[in-house]
Amino acid sequence: MATAARMGRKVTVATCALNQWALDFEGNLQRILKSIEIAKHKGARYRLGPELEICGYGCWDHYYESDTLLHSLQVLAALLESPVTQDIICDVGMPIMHRNVRYNCRVIFLNGKILLIRPKMALANEGNYRELRWFTPWSRSRQTEEYFLPRMIQDLTEQESVPFGDAVLSTRDTCIGSEVCEELWTPHSPHVDMGLDGVEIFTNASGSHHVLRKAHARVDLVTTATTKNGGIYLLANQKGCDGDRLYYDGCALIAMNGGIFAQGSQFSLDDVEVLTATLDLEDVRSYRAEISSRNLASSQGPVRVPALRACPSQASRVSPYPRVKVDFALSRDEDLLEPLSEPVEWKYHSPAEEISLGPACWLWDFLRRSQQAGFFLPLSGGVDSGATACLVYSMCHQVCEAVKHGSQEVLADVRTIVNQTSYTPQDPRELCSRILTTCYMASENSSRETCNRAGDLAQQIGSHHIGLNIDPAVKAIMGIFSLVTGKSPAFSAHGGSSRESLALQNVQPPRLPDQVRLLQRRHQPHWRGQQDGPESLRPALHGALPASRPAEHPGSAGHGRAGALGPRTGVPDGRGNGGGSVTVLLPPPPCCWVPSWPPFCPDKPCSIAGFPAREPRAQRHPSRAFSVQFRKTWE
């Protein structure tokens, strides 16, 4: 009994979901430290964070800039010298330049010493992902090189170089191997060969955005991996909107031998969520011992050349991984009385819940980071604008629930938005009346039915609703056209052509000229007697909100830079984009609700909430398209 107690076999591991902001180096650092502190408080000896958590995943073309690498190293230095990171293995994500090649890396360190830098080997480059644009995959499987540390890191770690490449960690009691996001989704994932080589704990740091029903695929991949090969699997993920069109939906998890032992939330307004589980390594070893086919594959000796040609997969299985020895144990000497975590059943959201909660969380992140006073929505009485209004109400409901459960961060953000330091939201309808203004824009072509539907919906969700007759604006536009051309277009029902009819539809609400909507959203807080909030940055769609000055979007002339570890200050843009204005919210086209959010149509132009129409993916240059999108949205 005493010998078994000294062996140490129970390990407590932690993974997390963090709401990181692109280029918010100071804020990202604080959230990382908070997650490590929570993990240590729960007894964890290993902490895994999301992909590229130091700089934020959605930096896009800012990855090209040396300042992004420099500031990431500054954050790493702050982590290395922080007392919070002592006595726990920390696994963080950041970009690293090695031999003038940029890699998406995991940096694993312990007690001020870097153990391993593990570059990503399979990059995501489909759909919304463009990783091959900024990074290069590490192609040398099971090989490492020397990475010579920058002087600022050498001074802290007293290390000249560290291993860089595809290796695993060998602690005193177990073996740990890393995967990064896309590698879990490849046909032959690294965890297969790692498991055959004796790795018992697999980690996966992800930057995975929400797609309808994607949580099912994640859980299936992880449980299948550990069912076939045994082992403990940790998955960390980004959460929230880090400044782009996407919403990252968390779903951090811990699994073992095909079962789930910890489930993270998919739609949460908390910036930091940490999961821990205490598991028995002997359960992994006994589980694997019963799988004879696995044991035969992993125990094969060196393969001769003819056999290599016949079955190359078996040859790869017996090729060992380089091991980095770590004089540290995840288990404790006396752990017999340590309670073990129990398996849980994964709880999935229904498709309707995902559609309601995902876009609402994205809207909340966008609103609080832009520090605007709320949303202005032209409510036509139709399905599109009505659905968008319901999403804002769903957002208000989640905010009230978060405050009810004691989230001080959400409460502080709400008070900043409404500009009342003593305000505490309790009723979603009351909160919606403060931050959502809906407007029915009537014309001579509008019906009483649509007007009533718009008013009824506004009353149900509690929005501040106003009516507006836009006939003078429509007649002014038609008058200018007639003055210039000498012709008066007509709808097809009145003898006009299909082109004339389409053009006239674009003059009707809610496609009112941008200048009228701009006046409405700029002065809406003053109509209702609200004071301007604190000065804020222009609500940039891409990441540099915490900067000392607003950064220009990638692809535009002259890239502004975010301040490294500096204070987050608000800079008015000189055009009224201070805290008193509201964001125009336009309804998305219904074709975009499935299969992903935020809406994205790969094969046709698409206009989504607050964004201009975009040309098909194949016809645009990514950075240029986003640059144009940024200017058109806010100018």
XYZ file of C-alpha atoms in Angstrom:
635
model
C 0.000 0.000 0.000
C 2.784 2.448 0.887
C 4.620 1.686 -2.351
C 1.488 2.341 -4.406
C 0.937 5.630 -2.642
C 4.452 6.809 -3.469
C 4.071 5.982 -7.159
C 1.652 8.835 -7.864
C -0.816 8.059 -10.588
C -3.643 10.613 -10.294
C -3.156 13.752 -12.353
C -5.130 17.000 -12.338
C -5.046 18.782 -15.680
C -6.671 22.017 -16.845
C -7.869 23.399 -20.161
C -9.616 26.657 -20.859
C -11.632 28.817 -23.239
C -10.500 32.443 -23.363
C -12.121 35.459 -24.998
C -8.918 36.890 -26.465
C -8.849 40.090 -28.516
C -6.684 40.441 -31.596
C -3.624 42.583 -30.776
C -4.798 43.264 -27.195
C -1.512 42.101 -25.723
C -2.058 43.541 -22.255
C -5.640 42.251 -21.968
C -4.683 38.849 -23.364
C -1.858 38.596 -20.837
C -4.200 39.292 -17.938
C -6.709 36.691 -19.116
C -3.964 34.082 -19.534
C -2.646 34.776 -16.036
C -6.149 34.589 -14.617
C -6.715 31.192 -16.239
C -3.412 29.864 -14.869
C -4.273 31.159 -11.409
C -7.674 29.442 -11.499
C -6.091 26.200 -12.751
C -3.541 26.209 -9.908
C -6.262 26.973 -7.379
C -8.096 23.855 -8.574
C -4.950 21.778 -8.125
C -3.918 21.437 -11.774
C -0.288 20.806 -12.698
C -0.750 21.309 -16.454
C -2.612 24.190 -18.108
C -3.536 24.284 -21.808
C -4.634 27.485 -23.583
C -6.223 28.255 -26.980
C -4.411 28.622 -30.291
C -2.453 31.881 -30.695
C -3.860 33.120 -27.389
C -1.061 35.634 -26.767
C -1.718 37.831 -29.808
C -5.286 36.694 -30.570
C -6.188 34.396 -33.430
C -7.669 36.953 -35.848
C -4.661 39.234 -36.428
C -4.776 38.556 -40.168
C -2.156 40.561 -42.081
C -0.783 41.969 -38.826
C 1.041 38.631 -38.598
C 3.324 40.007 -41.298
C 4.517 42.779 -39.014
C 7.557 42.272 -36.831
C 5.868 44.228 -34.043
C 3.314 41.430 -33.642
C 6.142 38.955 -33.043
C 7.923 41.389 -30.726
C 4.904 42.103 -28.564
C 4.117 38.375 -28.371
C 7.629 37.804 -27.035
C 7.085 40.568 -24.500
C 3.958 38.800 -23.243
C 5.870 35.517 -23.102
C 8.572 37.235 -21.044
C 5.943 38.565 -18.654
C 4.522 35.048 -18.268
C 7.933 33.496 -17.674
C 8.777 35.879 -14.846
C 5.335 35.904 -13.234
C 5.054 34.020 -9.916
C 1.618 32.810 -11.071
C 3.252 30.440 -13.579
C 5.440 28.665 -11.018
C 4.980 24.937 -10.333
C 2.637 24.328 -13.255
C 3.432 23.374 -16.865
C 1.996 26.150 -19.039
C 1.164 25.608 -22.700
C 0.538 28.890 -24.575
C 0.129 29.787 -28.257
C 1.935 32.492 -30.226
C 3.578 33.174 -33.621
C 7.336 32.559 -33.797
C 9.898 33.286 -36.488
C 12.436 30.471 -36.955
C 15.090 30.789 -39.661
C 13.079 33.640 -41.198
C 9.992 31.436 -41.481
C 6.846 32.256 -39.497
C 5.221 29.397 -37.580
C 2.042 29.018 -35.538
C 3.517 27.563 -32.338
C 2.872 26.176 -28.911
C 5.383 27.309 -26.295
C 5.538 24.992 -23.293
C 7.374 26.210 -20.207
C 7.831 25.398 -16.526
C 9.262 27.494 -13.705
C 10.787 30.104 -15.974
C 12.338 27.593 -18.411
C 11.076 26.870 -21.922
C 10.741 23.122 -22.434
C 9.649 22.892 -26.066
C 8.399 24.990 -28.960
C 6.042 22.881 -31.024
C 5.055 24.352 -34.459
C 1.742 23.540 -36.103
C 2.062 20.857 -38.773
C -1.301 21.029 -40.580
C -2.704 24.472 -41.317
C -6.380 25.264 -41.825
C -6.903 26.926 -45.175
C -10.515 26.301 -46.146
C -13.733 28.175 -45.542
C -13.023 31.132 -43.274
C -9.426 30.071 -42.580
C -6.391 31.556 -44.345
C -3.506 30.213 -42.246
C -1.277 29.430 -45.231
C -1.327 33.136 -46.013
C 0.580 33.933 -42.808
C 2.224 30.727 -41.591
C 4.207 27.772 -42.879
C 3.493 24.240 -41.646
C 6.270 22.289 -39.963
C 6.866 19.340 -42.290
C 9.648 17.449 -40.487
C 7.722 14.814 -38.584
C 9.395 13.537 -35.395
C 12.346 15.887 -35.817
C 13.559 18.871 -33.833
C 16.037 21.667 -34.310
C 17.708 24.191 -32.071
C 15.824 27.442 -31.723
C 18.060 30.238 -30.508
C 16.071 32.386 -28.147
C 15.941 36.174 -28.473
C 18.132 37.961 -25.969
C 15.166 39.301 -24.017
C 14.090 35.698 -23.346
C 17.632 34.432 -22.769
C 18.093 36.943 -19.975
C 15.064 35.509 -18.175
C 15.449 31.783 -18.795
C 19.271 31.612 -18.903
C 18.823 29.335 -21.925
C 20.591 29.948 -25.198
C 18.488 27.564 -27.255
C 15.511 25.227 -26.868
C 14.089 22.302 -28.898
C 11.894 23.380 -31.814
C 9.860 20.826 -33.713
C 7.753 17.690 -33.429
C 8.518 16.208 -30.016
C 6.755 15.113 -26.832
C 7.327 15.800 -23.140
C 8.408 13.008 -20.836
C 7.720 13.877 -17.201
C 8.557 11.712 -14.202
C 5.169 10.022 -14.311
C 3.707 10.301 -17.826
C 4.208 11.449 -21.429
C 2.450 14.442 -23.049
C 1.997 15.158 -26.754
C 0.574 18.235 -28.508
C -1.785 18.702 -31.424
C -2.890 22.086 -32.745
C -6.467 22.591 -33.973
C -6.548 21.366 -37.585
C -4.317 18.393 -36.818
C -7.219 16.718 -35.021
C -9.289 16.956 -38.223
C -6.708 15.425 -40.597
C -7.059 11.851 -41.899
C -4.008 10.667 -39.938
C -3.816 12.823 -36.830
C -0.596 12.986 -34.773
C -2.331 11.531 -31.716
C -2.518 8.143 -33.481
C 1.244 7.667 -33.669
C 1.816 9.460 -30.384
C -0.472 6.995 -28.631
C 1.309 4.049 -30.218
C 4.585 5.527 -28.954
C 3.366 5.664 -25.370
C 1.995 9.209 -25.083
C -0.743 9.163 -22.444
C -1.970 12.778 -22.444
C -2.885 14.554 -25.696
C -3.502 18.290 -25.880
C -5.189 20.282 -28.626
C -5.159 24.096 -28.731
C -7.832 25.323 -31.139
C -9.091 28.497 -32.768
C -12.330 26.920 -33.972
C -15.267 29.143 -34.913
C -18.922 28.307 -34.549
C -20.679 26.415 -37.299
C -24.112 24.937 -36.784
C -23.755 21.452 -35.213
C -19.948 21.653 -35.240
C -19.840 20.738 -31.541
C -21.019 17.247 -32.493
C -18.033 16.809 -34.806
C -15.548 18.021 -32.170
C -16.861 15.686 -29.503
C -16.993 12.746 -31.922
C -13.381 13.290 -33.020
C -12.056 13.461 -29.468
C -14.057 10.545 -28.101
C -13.221 8.386 -31.125
C -9.515 9.150 -30.746
C -9.462 8.100 -27.108
C -11.761 5.127 -27.689
C -9.472 3.549 -30.293
C -6.148 4.389 -28.664
C -6.917 5.171 -25.043
C -5.481 8.185 -23.258
C -6.453 11.552 -21.831
C -7.402 14.319 -24.296
C -7.562 18.054 -23.484
C -9.101 20.510 -25.941
C -8.887 24.295 -25.481
C -10.569 26.846 -27.723
C -10.944 30.534 -28.317
C -14.333 32.044 -27.428
C -16.130 35.207 -28.480
C -15.547 37.634 -31.336
C -11.912 38.706 -31.471
C -12.623 41.553 -33.893
C -13.624 39.702 -37.039
C -16.838 38.300 -38.545
C -16.502 34.984 -36.735
C -17.708 33.771 -33.358
C -15.503 31.261 -31.543
C -17.696 29.040 -29.416
C -15.471 27.568 -26.728
C -16.575 23.982 -26.030
C -13.385 23.167 -24.133
C -13.377 19.578 -22.947
C -11.443 16.846 -21.151
C -11.907 13.234 -22.257
C -10.431 9.858 -21.326
C -10.812 6.427 -22.910
C -13.844 7.486 -24.959
C -15.696 9.285 -22.155
C -16.168 12.988 -21.405
C -15.065 14.143 -17.949
C -15.426 17.924 -18.285
C -17.547 20.033 -20.644
C -17.135 23.748 -21.245
C -19.922 26.078 -22.287
C -20.522 26.786 -25.957
C -22.189 30.188 -25.597
C -21.001 32.136 -22.606
C -20.283 35.810 -21.936
C -17.497 35.065 -19.447
C -14.047 36.029 -20.700
C -12.233 33.230 -18.853
C -13.482 29.683 -18.401
C -11.252 26.978 -16.904
C -12.024 23.252 -16.789
C -10.137 20.775 -14.627
C -10.352 17.028 -14.116
C -8.537 14.610 -11.833
C -7.903 11.346 -13.673
C -6.034 8.121 -12.971
C -3.175 7.238 -15.320
C -3.637 3.589 -14.431
C -7.048 3.725 -16.099
C -5.313 4.658 -19.352
C -2.707 1.919 -18.994
C -5.177 -0.833 -18.165
C -7.497 0.305 -20.981
C -4.668 0.114 -23.517
C -3.476 -3.237 -22.221
C -6.785 -4.768 -23.272
C -6.518 -3.604 -26.923
C -4.392 -6.322 -28.497
C -4.395 -4.804 -31.996
C -2.970 -1.553 -30.624
C -0.304 -3.401 -28.649
C 0.785 -5.402 -31.702
C 1.130 -2.243 -33.797
C 3.073 -0.334 -31.159
C 5.404 -3.220 -30.288
C 6.680 -3.943 -33.816
C 10.415 -3.657 -34.232
C 12.287 -1.865 -37.034
C 10.699 -2.551 -40.397
C 12.755 -3.838 -43.327
C 12.654 -2.016 -46.648
C 10.337 -4.483 -48.473
C 7.852 -4.239 -45.634
C 8.128 -0.477 -45.731
C 7.004 -0.461 -49.344
C 4.136 -2.806 -48.584
C 2.813 -1.084 -45.473
C 4.303 2.373 -44.824
C 1.750 3.151 -42.115
C 3.180 0.445 -39.840
C 6.655 1.823 -40.341
C 5.495 5.244 -39.185
C 3.914 3.747 -36.086
C 7.163 2.332 -34.758
C 9.168 5.478 -35.407
C 9.722 7.034 -31.961
C 9.123 10.666 -31.097
C 11.968 12.768 -29.685
C 11.390 13.091 -25.958
C 12.094 16.189 -23.919
C 12.782 15.067 -20.364
C 11.079 17.158 -17.691
C 12.050 16.816 -14.045
C 8.505 17.365 -12.876
C 5.495 15.184 -12.082
C 1.837 15.891 -12.776
C 0.825 13.521 -9.986
C 1.590 13.893 -6.314
C 3.347 11.377 -4.100
C 0.362 10.976 -1.800
C -2.765 10.811 -3.920
C -4.744 7.834 -2.638
C -7.365 10.083 -1.067
C -7.582 12.394 -4.083
C -11.159 12.142 -5.485
C -11.423 11.271 -9.166
C -13.602 13.108 -11.670
C -16.723 11.311 -12.837
C -17.711 10.992 -16.507
C -20.454 13.311 -17.751
C -22.865 13.191 -20.664
C -22.301 15.941 -23.208
C -25.255 18.289 -23.423
C -25.874 19.655 -26.904
C -27.869 22.720 -27.901
C -30.670 22.323 -30.410
C -30.205 23.995 -33.829
C -32.692 26.694 -32.850
C -30.751 27.408 -29.654
C -27.476 27.660 -31.565
C -29.008 30.125 -34.028
C -30.375 32.198 -31.156
C -27.338 32.144 -28.871
C -24.342 32.243 -31.249
C -25.152 35.470 -33.130
C -26.319 37.075 -29.868
C -22.943 36.424 -28.227
C -21.198 37.874 -31.293
C -23.365 41.011 -31.094
C -22.530 41.471 -27.416
C -18.793 41.243 -28.023
C -19.017 43.662 -30.932
C -21.102 46.150 -28.939
C -18.971 46.207 -25.797
C -15.681 46.427 -27.649
C -16.800 49.265 -29.890
C -18.190 51.042 -26.781
C -21.217 52.282 -28.709
C -24.539 53.193 -27.054
C -26.547 50.449 -28.727
C -28.060 49.283 -32.000
C -30.331 50.990 -34.524
C -32.415 48.597 -36.624
C -34.782 49.496 -39.503
C -37.692 47.165 -38.672
C -39.779 46.491 -41.776
C -42.210 43.963 -40.377
C -40.581 41.228 -42.462
C -38.764 38.057 -41.463
C -35.172 39.258 -41.862
C -35.327 42.387 -39.747
C -37.624 40.649 -37.252
C -35.110 37.819 -36.789
C -32.313 40.338 -36.271
C -34.354 42.143 -33.605
C -34.925 38.838 -31.829
C -31.183 38.212 -31.801
C -30.631 41.494 -29.973
C -33.295 40.483 -27.450
C -31.539 37.119 -27.052
C -28.338 39.050 -26.363
C -30.107 41.101 -23.665
C -31.438 37.912 -22.090
C -27.952 36.406 -21.894
C -26.551 39.599 -20.401
C -29.205 39.608 -17.667
C -28.547 35.942 -16.922
C -24.794 36.547 -16.683
C -25.306 39.457 -14.281
C -27.746 37.363 -12.260
C -25.066 34.686 -11.857
C -22.543 37.232 -10.585
C -20.440 38.142 -13.638
C -18.750 41.402 -12.666
C -17.141 41.799 -16.094
C -20.507 41.711 -17.873
C -22.012 44.112 -15.328
C -19.167 46.579 -15.842
C -19.589 46.391 -19.626
C -23.343 47.016 -19.392
C -22.809 50.044 -17.191
C -20.285 51.426 -19.654
C -22.692 50.958 -22.580
C -25.660 52.651 -20.858
C -23.329 55.169 -19.175
C -24.782 54.625 -15.690
C -22.402 53.428 -12.981
C -25.191 52.208 -10.687
C -27.308 50.411 -13.292
C -27.965 46.679 -12.870
C -29.972 44.940 -15.622
C -32.637 42.536 -14.427
C -35.283 42.445 -17.164
C -34.211 41.705 -20.784
C -37.045 43.882 -22.135
C -35.941 46.842 -20.035
C -32.330 46.419 -21.137
C -33.470 46.066 -24.755
C -35.343 49.377 -24.463
C -32.052 51.046 -23.580
C -29.779 49.636 -26.259
C -32.033 48.808 -29.216
C -33.897 51.414 -31.240
C -36.140 50.049 -33.979
C -37.601 52.223 -36.699
C -40.426 51.520 -39.118
C -39.674 53.526 -42.266
C -42.979 53.940 -44.026
C -43.597 55.061 -47.575
C -46.596 55.211 -49.862
C -45.900 51.593 -50.776
C -45.991 50.337 -47.177
C -48.961 48.443 -45.773
C -50.724 48.757 -42.450
C -50.068 45.048 -41.859
C -46.274 45.392 -41.914
C -46.476 48.500 -39.748
C -48.515 46.629 -37.150
C -46.185 43.631 -37.221
C -43.166 45.848 -36.639
C -44.877 47.620 -33.739
C -46.059 44.372 -32.148
C -42.602 42.826 -32.276
C -40.995 45.957 -30.858
C -43.471 45.894 -27.984
C -42.789 42.222 -27.267
C -38.999 42.588 -27.078
C -39.125 46.024 -25.441
C -37.163 48.011 -28.010
C -37.513 51.786 -28.278
C -39.663 52.004 -31.408
C -40.180 55.008 -33.638
C -42.036 55.589 -36.911
C -40.676 57.523 -39.825
C -42.207 58.472 -43.166
C -39.498 58.467 -45.786
C -41.630 59.631 -48.711
C -39.867 63.033 -48.786
C -36.490 61.297 -49.067
C -37.760 58.889 -51.737
C -39.322 61.704 -53.756
C -36.121 63.729 -53.487
C -34.090 60.849 -54.895
C -36.620 60.240 -57.666
C -36.699 63.948 -58.439
C -32.903 64.079 -58.815
C -33.004 61.057 -61.119
C -35.784 62.541 -63.244
C -33.994 65.899 -63.378
C -30.807 64.275 -64.686
C -32.309 61.705 -67.046
C -35.647 63.204 -67.936
C -37.322 59.872 -67.177
C -39.446 58.562 -64.316
C -38.898 54.858 -63.512
C -41.918 52.733 -62.626
C -42.544 49.384 -60.965
C -43.239 46.438 -63.278
C -46.855 46.447 -62.044
C -47.184 49.956 -63.485
C -45.563 49.178 -66.820
C -41.903 49.528 -65.880
C -39.165 47.083 -66.813
C -37.685 44.540 -64.399
C -34.559 46.681 -64.083
C -36.612 49.741 -63.182
C -38.551 47.733 -60.630
C -35.378 46.428 -59.017
C -33.895 49.918 -58.858
C -37.034 51.298 -57.221
C -36.996 48.500 -54.641
C -33.549 49.638 -53.569
C -34.881 53.119 -52.852
C -37.531 51.766 -50.479
C -36.995 50.994 -46.771
C -34.962 49.556 -45.196
C -32.598 50.477 -48.039
C -32.841 54.140 -47.212
C -29.787 56.170 -48.237
C -26.927 55.728 -45.788
C -26.849 59.432 -44.948
C -30.361 59.324 -43.422
C -29.565 56.237 -41.371
C -26.292 57.835 -40.308
C -28.104 60.887 -38.947
C -30.534 58.664 -37.089
C -27.907 56.569 -35.377
C -25.649 59.530 -34.579
C -28.375 61.549 -32.859
C -30.527 58.757 -31.465
C -28.997 58.952 -27.935
C -29.696 62.704 -27.812
C -33.344 62.242 -28.825
C -33.801 60.048 -25.772
C -31.909 62.309 -23.379
C -28.883 60.028 -23.026
C -25.502 61.545 -22.368
C -22.491 60.628 -24.397
C -20.411 57.822 -22.978
C -16.634 57.893 -22.672
C -14.608 58.541 -25.762
C -13.952 55.332 -27.592
C -12.153 53.974 -30.561
C -13.827 53.721 -33.896
C -15.595 50.329 -33.791
C -13.027 48.612 -35.952
C -13.953 45.182 -37.228
C -10.461 43.856 -37.003
C -8.697 43.764 -33.784
C -6.814 46.881 -32.783
C -9.406 48.221 -30.351
C -7.041 48.216 -27.353
C -4.364 50.146 -29.181
C -3.110 53.557 -28.195
C -4.479 54.682 -31.552
C -6.760 52.910 -34.030
C -4.899 50.567 -36.341
C -5.748 50.630 -39.996
C -7.093 47.435 -41.409
C -4.722 44.979 -43.122
C -4.518 45.670 -46.794
C -4.996 49.423 -46.489
C -2.173 51.839 -47.029
C -0.012 52.215 -43.935
C -0.626 49.788 -41.092
C -1.227 51.473 -37.747
C 0.187 49.619 -34.790
C -1.320 48.514 -31.523
C 0.617 49.496 -28.433
C 2.474 46.658 -26.747
C 1.406 46.133 -23.156
C 0.257 49.720 -23.054
C -2.898 51.322 -21.678
C -6.106 50.974 -23.627
C -7.146 54.493 -24.473
C -10.088 55.749 -26.468
C -9.372 57.868 -29.484
C -12.276 59.658 -31.196
C -11.963 59.551 -34.933
C -13.100 63.139 -35.504
C -16.305 62.120 -37.260
C -18.633 61.609 -34.323
C -17.709 58.005 -33.605
C -17.558 58.639 -29.887
C -19.383 56.622 -27.245
C -22.753 58.322 -27.760
C -23.554 56.914 -31.170
C -25.196 53.616 -31.998
C -24.347 50.899 -34.473
C -26.593 50.363 -37.472
C -27.785 46.781 -37.542
C -28.977 45.476 -40.877
C -30.796 42.128 -41.184
C -28.842 39.256 -42.752
C -30.217 37.401 -45.763
C -31.979 34.177 -44.759
C -29.798 32.086 -47.061
C -26.923 32.623 -44.657
C -28.374 31.120 -41.494
C -27.126 27.636 -42.301
C -24.582 26.138 -42.017
C -22.486 28.784 -40.252
C -22.579 31.974 -38.293
C -21.767 34.742 -38.873
C -23.447 34.585 -42.283
C -21.129 33.796 -45.151
C -22.118 32.894 -48.674
C -19.154 31.496 -50.622
C -20.817 31.616 -54.011
C -22.836 34.839 -54.079
C -22.661 38.406 -52.781
C -23.860 38.664 -49.209
C -24.616 41.536 -46.817
C -24.575 40.684 -43.110
C -25.267 42.527 -39.879
C -23.650 45.916 -40.102
C -21.488 45.016 -43.111
C -21.697 45.920 -46.797
C -22.267 43.400 -49.530
C -19.221 41.324 -50.419
C -18.331 39.796 -53.741
C -17.948 35.987 -54.072
C -14.928 34.515 -52.353
C -13.157 33.464 -55.537
C -13.329 37.014 -56.944
C -11.757 38.933 -54.091
C -8.374 39.395 -52.518
C -8.840 38.766 -48.779
C -6.991 41.721 -47.284
C -8.197 44.156 -49.909
C -11.807 43.047 -49.503
C -11.644 43.473 -45.748
C -10.025 46.883 -46.095
C -12.817 48.092 -48.357
C -15.362 46.528 -46.017
C -13.912 48.424 -43.063
C -13.985 51.818 -44.763
C -17.449 51.445 -46.262
C -18.985 50.273 -43.011
C -17.985 53.256 -40.928
C -17.573 56.113 -43.349
